Coordinates of C-alpha atoms and ligand atoms in Angstrom, one line a residue:
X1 CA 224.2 96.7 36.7
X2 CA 226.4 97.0 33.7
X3 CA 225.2 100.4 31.4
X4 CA 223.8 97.1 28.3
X5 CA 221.8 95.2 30.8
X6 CA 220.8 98.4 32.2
X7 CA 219.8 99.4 29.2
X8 CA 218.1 95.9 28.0
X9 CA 215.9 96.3 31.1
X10 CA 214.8 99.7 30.5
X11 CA 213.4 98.5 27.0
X12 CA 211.5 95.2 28.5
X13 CA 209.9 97.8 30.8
X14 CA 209.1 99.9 28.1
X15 CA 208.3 97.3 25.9
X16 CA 205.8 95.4 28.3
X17 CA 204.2 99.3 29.1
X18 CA 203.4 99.4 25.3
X19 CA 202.2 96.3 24.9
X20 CA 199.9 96.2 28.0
X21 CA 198.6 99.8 26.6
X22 CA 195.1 98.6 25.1
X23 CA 195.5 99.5 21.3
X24 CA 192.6 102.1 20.1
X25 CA 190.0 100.1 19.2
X26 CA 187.6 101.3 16.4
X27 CA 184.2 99.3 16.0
X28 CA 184.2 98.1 12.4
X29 CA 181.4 94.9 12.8
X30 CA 180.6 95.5 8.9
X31 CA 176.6 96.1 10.0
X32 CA 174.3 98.6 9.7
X33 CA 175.8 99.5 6.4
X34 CA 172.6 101.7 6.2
X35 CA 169.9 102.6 8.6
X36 CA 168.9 99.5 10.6
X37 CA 165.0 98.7 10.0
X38 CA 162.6 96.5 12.3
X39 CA 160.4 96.4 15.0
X40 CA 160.8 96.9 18.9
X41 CA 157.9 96.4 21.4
X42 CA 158.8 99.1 23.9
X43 CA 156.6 101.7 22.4
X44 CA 153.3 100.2 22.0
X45 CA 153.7 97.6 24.3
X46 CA 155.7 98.2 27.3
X47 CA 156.7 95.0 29.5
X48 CA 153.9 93.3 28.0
X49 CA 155.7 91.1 25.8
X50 CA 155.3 87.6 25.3
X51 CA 156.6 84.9 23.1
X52 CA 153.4 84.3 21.3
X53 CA 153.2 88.2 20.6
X54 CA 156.9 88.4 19.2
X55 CA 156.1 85.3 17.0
X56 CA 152.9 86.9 15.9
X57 CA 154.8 90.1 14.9
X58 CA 157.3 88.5 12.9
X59 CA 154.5 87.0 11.4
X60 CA 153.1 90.1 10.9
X61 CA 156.6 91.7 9.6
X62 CA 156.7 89.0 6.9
X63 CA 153.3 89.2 5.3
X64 CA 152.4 92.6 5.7
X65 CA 155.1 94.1 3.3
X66 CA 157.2 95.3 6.1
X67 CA 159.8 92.7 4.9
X68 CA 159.9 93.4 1.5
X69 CA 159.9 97.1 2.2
X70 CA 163.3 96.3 4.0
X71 CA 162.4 95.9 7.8
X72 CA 164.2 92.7 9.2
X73 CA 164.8 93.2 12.8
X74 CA 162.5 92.0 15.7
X75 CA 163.7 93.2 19.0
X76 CA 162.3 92.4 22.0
X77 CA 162.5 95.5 24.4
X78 CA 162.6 95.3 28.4
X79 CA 161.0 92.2 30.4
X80 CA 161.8 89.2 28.4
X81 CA 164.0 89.0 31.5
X82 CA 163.0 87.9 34.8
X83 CA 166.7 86.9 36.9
X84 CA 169.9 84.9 37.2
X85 CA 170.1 81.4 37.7
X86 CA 173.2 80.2 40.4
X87 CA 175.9 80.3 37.7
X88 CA 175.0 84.1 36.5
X89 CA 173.2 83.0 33.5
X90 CA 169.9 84.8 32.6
X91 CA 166.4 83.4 32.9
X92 CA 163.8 84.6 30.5
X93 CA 160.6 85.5 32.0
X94 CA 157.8 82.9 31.8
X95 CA 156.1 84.4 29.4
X96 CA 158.5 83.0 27.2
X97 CA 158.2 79.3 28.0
X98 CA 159.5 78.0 25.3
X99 CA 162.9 79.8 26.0
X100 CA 164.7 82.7 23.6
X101 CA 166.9 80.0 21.4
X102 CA 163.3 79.1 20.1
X103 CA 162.0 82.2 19.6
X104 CA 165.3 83.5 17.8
X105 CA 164.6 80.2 15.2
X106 CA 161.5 81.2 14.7
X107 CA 162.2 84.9 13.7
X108 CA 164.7 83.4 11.5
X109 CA 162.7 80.8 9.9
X110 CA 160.6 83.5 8.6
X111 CA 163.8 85.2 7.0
X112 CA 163.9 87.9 9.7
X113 CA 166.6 89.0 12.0
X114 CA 166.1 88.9 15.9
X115 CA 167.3 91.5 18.5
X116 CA 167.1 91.6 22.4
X117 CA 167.5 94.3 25.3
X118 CA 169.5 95.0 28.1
X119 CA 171.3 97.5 30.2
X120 CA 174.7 98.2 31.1
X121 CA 173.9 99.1 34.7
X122 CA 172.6 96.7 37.7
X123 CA 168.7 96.6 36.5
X124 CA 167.0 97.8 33.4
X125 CA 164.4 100.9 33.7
X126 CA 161.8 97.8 34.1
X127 CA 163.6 96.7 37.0
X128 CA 164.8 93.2 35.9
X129 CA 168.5 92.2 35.4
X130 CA 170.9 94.4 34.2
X131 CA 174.1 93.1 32.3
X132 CA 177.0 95.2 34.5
X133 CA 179.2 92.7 35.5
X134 CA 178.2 89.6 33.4
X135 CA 178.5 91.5 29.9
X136 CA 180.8 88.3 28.7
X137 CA 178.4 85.7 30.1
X138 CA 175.0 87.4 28.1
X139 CA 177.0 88.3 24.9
X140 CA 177.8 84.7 24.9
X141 CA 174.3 83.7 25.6
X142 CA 173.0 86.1 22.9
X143 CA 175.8 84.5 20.7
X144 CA 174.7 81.1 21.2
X145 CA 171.2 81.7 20.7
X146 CA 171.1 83.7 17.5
X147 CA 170.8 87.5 18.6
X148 CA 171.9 89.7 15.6
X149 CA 170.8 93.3 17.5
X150 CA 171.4 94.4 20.8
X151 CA 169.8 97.4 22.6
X152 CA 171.9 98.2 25.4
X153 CA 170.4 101.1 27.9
X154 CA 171.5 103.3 30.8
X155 CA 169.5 102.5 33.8
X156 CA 170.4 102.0 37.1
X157 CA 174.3 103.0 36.3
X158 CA 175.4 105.3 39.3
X159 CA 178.4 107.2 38.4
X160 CA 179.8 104.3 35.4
X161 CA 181.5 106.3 32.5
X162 CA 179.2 106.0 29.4
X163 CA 181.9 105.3 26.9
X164 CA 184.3 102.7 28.9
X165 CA 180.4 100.6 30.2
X166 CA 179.4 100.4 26.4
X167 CA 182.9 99.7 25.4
X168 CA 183.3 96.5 27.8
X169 CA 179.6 95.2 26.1
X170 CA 181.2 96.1 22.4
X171 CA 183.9 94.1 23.7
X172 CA 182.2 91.5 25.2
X173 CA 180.0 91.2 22.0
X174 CA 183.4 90.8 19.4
X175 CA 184.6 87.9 21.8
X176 CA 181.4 86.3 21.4
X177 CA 182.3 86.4 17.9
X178 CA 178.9 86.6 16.3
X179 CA 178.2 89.7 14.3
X180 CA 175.9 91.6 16.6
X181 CA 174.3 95.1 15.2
X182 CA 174.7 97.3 18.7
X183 CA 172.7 100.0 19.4
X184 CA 173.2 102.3 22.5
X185 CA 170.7 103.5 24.5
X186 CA 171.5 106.5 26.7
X187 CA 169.6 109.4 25.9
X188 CA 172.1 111.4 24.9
X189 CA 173.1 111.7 28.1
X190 CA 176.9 112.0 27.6
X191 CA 177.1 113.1 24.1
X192 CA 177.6 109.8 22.4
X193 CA 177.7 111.4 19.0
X194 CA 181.5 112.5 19.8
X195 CA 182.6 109.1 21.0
X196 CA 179.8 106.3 19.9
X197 CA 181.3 105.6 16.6
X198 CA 184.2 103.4 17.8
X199 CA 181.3 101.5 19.9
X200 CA 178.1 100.9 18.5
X201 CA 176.4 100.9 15.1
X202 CA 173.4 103.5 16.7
X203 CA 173.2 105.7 19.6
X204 CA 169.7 107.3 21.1
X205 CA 170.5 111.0 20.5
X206 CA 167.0 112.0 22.8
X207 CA 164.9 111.1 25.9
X208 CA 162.4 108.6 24.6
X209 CA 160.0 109.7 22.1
X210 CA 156.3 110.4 23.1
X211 CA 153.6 109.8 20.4
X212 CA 152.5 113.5 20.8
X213 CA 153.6 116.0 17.6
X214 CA 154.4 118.2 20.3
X215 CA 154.9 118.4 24.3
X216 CA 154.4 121.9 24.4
X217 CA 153.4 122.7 28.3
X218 CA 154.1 119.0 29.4
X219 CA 156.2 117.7 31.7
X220 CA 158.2 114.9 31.0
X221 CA 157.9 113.9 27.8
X222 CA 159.2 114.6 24.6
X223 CA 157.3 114.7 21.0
X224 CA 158.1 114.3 17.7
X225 CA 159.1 118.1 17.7
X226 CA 161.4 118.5 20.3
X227 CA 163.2 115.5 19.3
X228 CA 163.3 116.7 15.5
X229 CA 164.7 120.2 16.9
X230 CA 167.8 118.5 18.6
X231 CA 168.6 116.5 15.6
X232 CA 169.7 119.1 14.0
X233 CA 173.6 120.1 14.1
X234 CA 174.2 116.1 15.0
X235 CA 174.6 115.8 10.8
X236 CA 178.1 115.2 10.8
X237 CA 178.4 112.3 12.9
X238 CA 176.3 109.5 11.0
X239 CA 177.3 107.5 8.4
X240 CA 177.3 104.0 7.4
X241 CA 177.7 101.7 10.5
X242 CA 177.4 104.2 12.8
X243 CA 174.0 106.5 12.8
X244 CA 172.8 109.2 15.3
X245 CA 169.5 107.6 16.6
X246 CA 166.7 109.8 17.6
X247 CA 164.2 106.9 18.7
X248 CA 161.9 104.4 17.6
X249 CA 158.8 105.2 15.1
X250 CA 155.8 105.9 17.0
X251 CA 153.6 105.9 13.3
X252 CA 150.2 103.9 13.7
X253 CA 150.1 104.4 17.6
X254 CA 146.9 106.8 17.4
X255 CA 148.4 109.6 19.0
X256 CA 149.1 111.8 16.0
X257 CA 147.1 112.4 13.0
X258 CA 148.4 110.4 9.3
X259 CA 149.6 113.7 8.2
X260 CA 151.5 114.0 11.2
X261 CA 152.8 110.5 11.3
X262 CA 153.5 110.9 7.7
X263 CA 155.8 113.9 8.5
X264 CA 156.8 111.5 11.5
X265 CA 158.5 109.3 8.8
X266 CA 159.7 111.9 6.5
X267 CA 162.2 113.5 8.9
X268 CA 163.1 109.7 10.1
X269 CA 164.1 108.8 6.9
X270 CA 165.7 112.3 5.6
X271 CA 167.6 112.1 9.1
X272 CA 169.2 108.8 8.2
X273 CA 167.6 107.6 11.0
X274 CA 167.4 103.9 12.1
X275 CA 163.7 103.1 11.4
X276 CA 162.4 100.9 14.1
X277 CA 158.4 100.3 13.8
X278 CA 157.0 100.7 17.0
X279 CA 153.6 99.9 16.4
X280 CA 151.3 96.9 16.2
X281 CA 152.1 95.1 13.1
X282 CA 149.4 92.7 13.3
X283 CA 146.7 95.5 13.2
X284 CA 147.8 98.2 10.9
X285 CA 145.3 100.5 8.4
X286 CA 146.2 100.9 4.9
X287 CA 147.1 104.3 5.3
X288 CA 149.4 103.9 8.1
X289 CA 150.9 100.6 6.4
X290 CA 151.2 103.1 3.5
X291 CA 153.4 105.2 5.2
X292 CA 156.0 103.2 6.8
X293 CA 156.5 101.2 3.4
X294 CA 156.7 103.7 0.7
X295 CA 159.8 102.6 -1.3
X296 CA 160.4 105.9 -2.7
X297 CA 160.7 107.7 1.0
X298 CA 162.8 104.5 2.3
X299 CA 165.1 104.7 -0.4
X300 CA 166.0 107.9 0.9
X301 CA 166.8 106.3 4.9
X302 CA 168.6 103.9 2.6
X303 CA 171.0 105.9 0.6
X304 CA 174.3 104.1 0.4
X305 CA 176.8 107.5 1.2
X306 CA 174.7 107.9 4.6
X307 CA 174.8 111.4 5.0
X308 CA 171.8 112.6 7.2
X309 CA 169.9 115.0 6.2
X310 CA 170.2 118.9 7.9
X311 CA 167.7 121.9 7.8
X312 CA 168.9 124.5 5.3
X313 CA 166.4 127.2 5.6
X314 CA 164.0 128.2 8.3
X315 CA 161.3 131.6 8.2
X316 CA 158.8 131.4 11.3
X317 CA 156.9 128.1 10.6
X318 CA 157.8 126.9 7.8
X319 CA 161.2 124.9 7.2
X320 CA 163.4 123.6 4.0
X321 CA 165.3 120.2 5.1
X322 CA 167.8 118.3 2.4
X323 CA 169.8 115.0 2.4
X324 CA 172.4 114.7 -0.5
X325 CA 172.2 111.3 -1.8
X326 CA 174.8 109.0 -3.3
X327 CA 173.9 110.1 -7.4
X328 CA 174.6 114.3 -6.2
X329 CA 170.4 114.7 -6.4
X330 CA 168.8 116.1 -2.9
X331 CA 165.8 114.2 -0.9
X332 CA 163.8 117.8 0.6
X333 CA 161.3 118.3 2.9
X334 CA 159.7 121.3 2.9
X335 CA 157.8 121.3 6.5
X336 CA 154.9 123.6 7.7
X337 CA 154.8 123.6 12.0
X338 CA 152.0 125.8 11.8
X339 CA 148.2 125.6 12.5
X340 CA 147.2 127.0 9.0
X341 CA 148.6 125.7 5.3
X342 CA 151.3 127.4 3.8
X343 CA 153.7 128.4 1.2
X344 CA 156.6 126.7 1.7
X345 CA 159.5 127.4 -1.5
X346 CA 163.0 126.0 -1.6
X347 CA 166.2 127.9 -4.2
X348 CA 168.5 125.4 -5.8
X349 CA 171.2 127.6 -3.4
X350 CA 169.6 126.2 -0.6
X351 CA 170.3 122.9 -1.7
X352 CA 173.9 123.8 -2.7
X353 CA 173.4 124.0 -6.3
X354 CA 174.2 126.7 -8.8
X355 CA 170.8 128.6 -9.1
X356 CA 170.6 128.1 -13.0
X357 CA 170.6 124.5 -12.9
X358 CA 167.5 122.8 -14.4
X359 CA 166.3 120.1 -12.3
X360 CA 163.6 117.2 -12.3
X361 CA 161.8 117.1 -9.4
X362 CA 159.4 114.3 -8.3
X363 CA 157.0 114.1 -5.1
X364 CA 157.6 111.0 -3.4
X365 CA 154.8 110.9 -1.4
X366 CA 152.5 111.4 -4.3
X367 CA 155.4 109.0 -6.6
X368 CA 154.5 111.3 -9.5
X369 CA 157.0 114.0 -11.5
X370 CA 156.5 117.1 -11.6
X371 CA 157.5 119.7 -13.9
X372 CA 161.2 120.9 -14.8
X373 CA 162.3 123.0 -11.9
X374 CA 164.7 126.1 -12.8
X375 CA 166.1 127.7 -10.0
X376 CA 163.4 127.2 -7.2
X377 CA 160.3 125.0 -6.1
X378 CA 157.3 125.5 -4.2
X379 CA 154.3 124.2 -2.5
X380 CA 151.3 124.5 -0.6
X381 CA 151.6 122.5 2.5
X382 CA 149.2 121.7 4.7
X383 CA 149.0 122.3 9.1
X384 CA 151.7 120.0 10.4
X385 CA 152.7 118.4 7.0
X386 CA 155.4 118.0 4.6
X387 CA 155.9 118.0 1.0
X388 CA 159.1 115.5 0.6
X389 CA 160.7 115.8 -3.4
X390 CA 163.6 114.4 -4.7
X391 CA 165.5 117.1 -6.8
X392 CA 168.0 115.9 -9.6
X393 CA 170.0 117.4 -12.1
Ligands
GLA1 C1 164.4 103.3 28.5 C2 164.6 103.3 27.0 C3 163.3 102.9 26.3 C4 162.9 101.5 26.7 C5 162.8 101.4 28.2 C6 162.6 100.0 28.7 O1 163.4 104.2 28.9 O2 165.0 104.6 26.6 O3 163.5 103.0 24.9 O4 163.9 100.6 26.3 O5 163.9 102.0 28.9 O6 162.4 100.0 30.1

């Protein structure tokens, strides 16, 4: 071979090597802009789901004031499934008899958005289908019946690598073509905080939660404190599209008190958190409805620069969290873990302000100002409760 041909040949190889190199993809499905907001059934249903429950939730969702308080997904968790037909395609359980098409029109008819489950391993943890190996064939289901969220989880997955199963669903779910929020589901197994970003729009940070404020002396389970506690330090990786997750809201499941739950939905929404309602919509109290739709504490979850919130100050029990928010002011929670009330105080250095500054502070729990702030603020808080302010400039 002449030296030119030789050297023509070398380039096709090296040409063909570079173009059969997959380029770095980064996800960028323009969702999930800020926290995600809805309603899953996992928590206070389990497999019992059914079509007539979903559609009464949706119900629910639209004239309880969830939906105008922002909430607009309805996900059905685990067991909507039930197998594969002979082509691969997935059957949904006969609880839903009127298929998921219909149940994905009437979430939408009522101006909401509709999200599904699966897993990227053989089975889900309920046992029923798994997606591993038909991820095209179910994103284009999902596609043609109207999914807009997708909880993918990590059952049944053997020794698959995390990051390349989830990327083969993000794949599958951009060749489908319709925009799909995804949120991954493996516990925080494998660190998805350091690689999720270019995959999903959310990734479970945590075991799941437990409706307990604490699991203290139990054995498998984690409560709202454990998972609070390893949120912390995972800061830098959210922002908008793509948001540490540390589970779905367990407020109004009756295993907490209101203050508790209340605290419950502080740190979610201080954390950036995506706030999924796990409870029954159809059957809240006023005080719990109270809590998972104050504006003032959503806007906060909402906050269009995304930054999470970190804890800035910690003495025994008591704890000082803050958020920066788009306009420079500073969502805080000042937090009291212990059995009795106490003083919990907060200096503007804490907050990253100059320690002069004069400040307006207002309680958003109680929506009321309070007075100018120079320097420092402090309150009483009560046994397992927060005081949440919003300090500006
Ligand atoms: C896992 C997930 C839960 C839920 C169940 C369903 O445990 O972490 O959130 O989806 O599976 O089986």
């Amino acid at each position: 071979m002449s030296k030119v041909r030789k050297h023509a040949a070398c380039c096709l190889l090296f040409c063909f090597a570079a173009l059969s190199v997959p380029p770095v993809k980064a996800w960028d499905n323009g969702l999930a802009l800020t926290p995600p907001m809805g309603w899953n059934s996992w928590n206070k249903f389990g497999c019992n789901v059914s079509e007539d429950m979903i559609k009464g939730m949706a119900d629910a969702m639209a004239s309880s004031g969830m939906k105008d308080a922002g909430y607009q997904y309805v996900v059905i968790d685990d067991c909507w499934q039930v197998n594969r037909d002979a082509s691969g395609n997935i059957v949904s359980d006969p609880h839903f008899p009127s298929g998921i098409k219909a149940l994905a029109d009437y979430v939408h008819s009522k101006g909401l958005k509709f999200g599904i489950y699966s897993d990227a391993g053989s089975q889900t943890c309920a046992h029923r289908p798994g997606s591993q190996g038909h991820e095209y064939q179910d994103a284009l289901k999902y596609a043609e019946w109207g999914v807009d969220y997708l909880k993918y989880d990590w059952c049944s997955t053997g020794k698959m690598n995390a990051e390349s199963a989830y990327a083969t669903m993000r794949d599958a779910l951009k060749t489908a073509g319709r925009p799909i929020v995804f949120s991954l589901c493996e516990w925080g197994s494998h660190q998805p905080w350091l690689w999720a970003r270019d995959v999903g729009n959310l990734w479970r940070t945590t075991g799941d939660i437990s409706d307990h404020w604490s699991c203290a002396g139990r054995k498998d389970c984690t409560g709202f404190l454990e998972i609070l506690d390893k949120q912390d330090g995972l800061e830098t990786y959210a922002g908008p599209g793509h948001w540490n997750d540390p589970d779905m809201l367990e407020v109004g499941n009756g295993g907490m008190t209101t203050s508790e739950y209340r605290s419950h939905f502080s740190f979610w929404c201080l954390l950036a958190s995506p706030l999924i309602a796990g409870n029954d919509l159809r059957n809240m109290t006023l005080e719990i409805k109270e809590i998972l739709t104050n504006p003032e504490v959503i806007a906060v979850n909402q906050d269009a620069a995304g930054m999470q919130g970190r804890r800035v100050k910690k003495s025994g029990d008591t704890e000082v969290w803050s958020k920066q928010l788009q306009d420079g002011s500073r969502a805080v929670i000042l937090f009291n873990r212990g059995s009795s009330d106490a003083d919990v105080s907060v200096g503007w250095e804490d907050l990253g302000y100059p320690a002069h500054l004069s400040t307006s502070v207002r309680d958003l729990w109680q929506k009321k100002d309070l007075a100018k702030s120079t320097g420092s603020f402090s309150a009483k808080v009560a046994s397992h409760g927060v005081a949440m302010i919003k300090v500006t400039p």
